[in-house]
Amino acid sequence: MNKTFFISTAIDYPSGPPHLGHCYEKICADAIARWHRLDKKVHFSTGLDEHGLKIQRSAEKEKKSPEQFVEEIGKLFLQMCKGYNISYDDFIRTTEKRHEKAVNHILKSMHKKGDIYKGNYEGMYCVECENYYTEKDLVNGNCPVHNKPVEVIKEESYFFRMSKYQDKLIEYIKKNKFVLPEKKKNEILNRLKEPLKDLSITRTSFSWGIPFPLDPKHIIYVWGDALVNYLTTIGYPDNKYKKFWPANIHLIGSDIVWHHAVVWPTMLMSAGIKPPKTVFVHGFINAEGGVKMSKSLGNVIDPLEIIKYYPLDSIRYFLLREIPFGEDGSFSEVKLVERHNQELANDLGNLLRRTTVLIEKNLGGKIPQKGKDELCKKLNLKKISDHMEKLELHNALSELWKFINESNKYVNDKEPWNVKDKKKLGDILYNLVEALRLTAIMLKPFMPGTSEEIAKQLGIKDFEKQSLKDMRYGKYKYSSLGKTKVLFEKIEVIQKKAKMEEERMTEEHGKELYMEDKISFSEFQKIDLRVGKITKIQPHPKADKLYILMVDLGEGEHDVQLVAGIRQHYKEEELLGKQIVVVRNLQPAVLRGVESEGMLLAAEFKGKIVLISPEKEIETGAKIR
Ligand code: ME8
């Protein structure tokens, strides 16, 4: 195995717990890494992007140091990787010393090239995406990605002469399969029709980052720090990094293409390092019904939660098979259960079960001798490999399932239960065992646990060593079956999670009696009521009954804006710091030109208005039940 392959995921912001989008990216990268491990030496990196203002502010809100904050949230990301069988070779954190060394080294190389100069930055910044914006980029004055107000920054800064590399970059993008899928490449080339601006790469107004080596009162811009992780993980600046560089694939989501397709390769060009071979942009995972996951809608899917309800490999299989790789998709429990029951329990599970039961019953568990290949020749390995090369993971799986279904058809056609001739029966069963072994090798990237379980039941020793070279009929010498059992139990209840939730509610709140004019408890539960703390008050410029309030709901990154008609009942100083009750999941509304992201609760009697507050101080964001 002299060939090498390096794949990375983005490194996640540990500003809150991981969501299914983070998990999806890692599962896809894991499948690709495991595929290439079948015939190459692979380095697969993932990790955490721990610096920057977004993290600093999230920590402040929790009254924790950034170090303590990232340590705690970081554990959840590690737990997710373990739970989903993510076979990373390195989990890199940008607060590590080795990373600081790599960042300093590359920035010094860029400086030596004359590509870093001091200036003043004046412009807008969105902390949520840690990104600079110009007036032209904004949508209704807000960040185009998060639809939230941007901050105006004016500070001394060092700049990277990114503009110098515009032509070279365009040529590189045009000549290579650098940005994939094709439509993302075209989007970037379109944006590059405008002159490229130099990039502000240092900040002075906060401290949570790596000091800029040439002027330590500056902190390196979080992206200038984060992108370098791809070199740190393979040993840069030590020469050994060249074993895995240029990276084969940086796998990322669609909101960070610019950083990877423009900022990163130009930084590398400046430092005299080759750009990566491919930046592959996967799609976004939405919640049930295609709705974007968001904290305010309360529909963020927690990977550590769903794994309590569904088998790990069923979730992996569903995500890899259901969503065409490179396109957006939705998580749906109904579809997951359908695929689990049909493709995993019926197609694959029954194939194994039928085969092993027939061997146990007729041959006392002893696997017969090799006969004539009537089945394995139907497995189109070339097609699966081509799909994997083209990163069509969903098509690779669907091709494999064609073979699994061919194998089921073979059982039905041959009717081994009616075959009396021992030699003939042995030939059929051997062919099925071989078909299952080849299937298990092909499943290694996608469903590693299931693949091992099949091999165990077939009594295959050293299965971890089997790879593409073993994808030949008759290559393995069997003895007897291992312990056999059902591979996938069917999930009888669709939306198992919803069902379990219903059971929990009945347990806690009793069984409901139906009355026409009443709402059910679950209907009531849809209203997300939270305790919030008023952090800022402004009179509405166009309405003298209204205040514009900023309210901290304990969501870490930002306060929500409410417009409330209480100006004639409360003075500003009575409100500041007060805890109130907020309806968090109300559709946003615009009141006299100002957006309100929720509603506060108040009692009203004959024109008198009194705010509803918790009886005692409690953590902001506490749920009202
Ligand atoms: O962007 N579906 O971190 P991040 C699929 N620290 N993928 C999603 C997703 C969703 N709903 N939401 C986010 C950062 N992602 C930076 C990266 S790399 C040098 C620095 C993807 O935690 C997102 O596109 O916001 C990105 O690839 C990854 O999750 C981490 O996002």
PDB file of N, CA and C in Angstrom, residues 13 26 53 78 235 297 336 408 417 452 456 542 572 606:
ATOM      1  N   TYR A  13     -17.343  24.377  15.086  1.00  0.00           N
ATOM      2  CA  TYR A  13     -17.315  25.342  16.188  1.00  0.00           C
ATOM      3  C   TYR A  13     -17.983  24.687  17.393  1.00  0.00           C
ATOM      4  N   LYS A  26     -19.393  13.976   9.019  1.00  0.00           N
ATOM      5  CA  LYS A  26     -18.402  13.001   9.498  1.00  0.00           C
ATOM      6  C   LYS A  26     -18.710  11.602   8.988  1.00  0.00           C
ATOM      7  N   LEU A  53     -14.376  34.982  18.099  1.00  0.00           N
ATOM      8  CA  LEU A  53     -15.311  35.786  18.881  1.00  0.00           C
ATOM      9  C   LEU A  53     -16.589  35.022  19.221  1.00  0.00           C
ATOM     10  N   LEU A  78     -16.733  14.583  20.680  1.00  0.00           N
ATOM     11  CA  LEU A  78     -15.988  13.315  20.728  1.00  0.00           C
ATOM     12  C   LEU A  78     -16.934  12.140  20.955  1.00  0.00           C
ATOM     13  N   GLY A 235       1.357  17.082  10.151  1.00  0.00           N
ATOM     14  CA  GLY A 235       2.730  17.280  10.629  1.00  0.00           C
ATOM     15  C   GLY A 235       3.442  18.534  10.178  1.00  0.00           C
ATOM     16  N   LEU A 297     -36.547  27.408  16.041  1.00  0.00           N
ATOM     17  CA  LEU A 297     -37.710  26.570  15.717  1.00  0.00           C
ATOM     18  C   LEU A 297     -37.736  25.315  16.594  1.00  0.00           C
ATOM     19  N   LEU A 336     -36.520   6.560   7.299  1.00  0.00           N
ATOM     20  CA  LEU A 336     -35.455   5.760   7.910  1.00  0.00           C
ATOM     21  C   LEU A 336     -36.002   4.377   8.268  1.00  0.00           C
ATOM     22  N   ASN A 408     -30.898 -12.696  -3.454  1.00  0.00           N
ATOM     23  CA  ASN A 408     -32.203 -13.165  -2.961  1.00  0.00           C
ATOM     24  C   ASN A 408     -32.968 -13.891  -4.070  1.00  0.00           C
ATOM     25  N   TRP A 417     -34.240 -25.406  -0.323  1.00  0.00           N
ATOM     26  CA  TRP A 417     -34.999 -26.249   0.618  1.00  0.00           C
ATOM     27  C   TRP A 417     -35.592 -27.492  -0.066  1.00  0.00           C
ATOM     28  N   GLU A 452     -18.918  -6.361   9.940  1.00  0.00           N
ATOM     29  CA  GLU A 452     -18.208  -7.284  10.848  1.00  0.00           C
ATOM     30  C   GLU A 452     -19.129  -8.381  11.354  1.00  0.00           C
ATOM     31  N   LYS A 456     -18.635 -12.358  11.100  1.00  0.00           N
ATOM     32  CA  LYS A 456     -18.595 -13.182  12.320  1.00  0.00           C
ATOM     33  C   LYS A 456     -19.538 -14.379  12.192  1.00  0.00           C
ATOM     34  N   LYS A 542     -40.802  54.829  15.410  1.00  0.00           N
ATOM     35  CA  LYS A 542     -42.007  55.249  14.691  1.00  0.00           C
ATOM     36  C   LYS A 542     -43.303  54.975  15.448  1.00  0.00           C
ATOM     37  N   GLU A 572     -37.987  52.625  31.052  1.00  0.00           N
ATOM     38  CA  GLU A 572     -36.848  51.811  30.584  1.00  0.00           C
ATOM     39  C   GLU A 572     -36.082  51.211  31.763  1.00  0.00           C
ATOM     40  N   LYS A 606     -58.630  45.853  32.055  1.00  0.00           N
ATOM     41  CA  LYS A 606     -59.156  47.214  31.815  1.00  0.00           C
ATOM     42  C   LYS A 606     -58.038  48.203  31.483  1.00  0.00           C
TER      43      LYS A 606
END
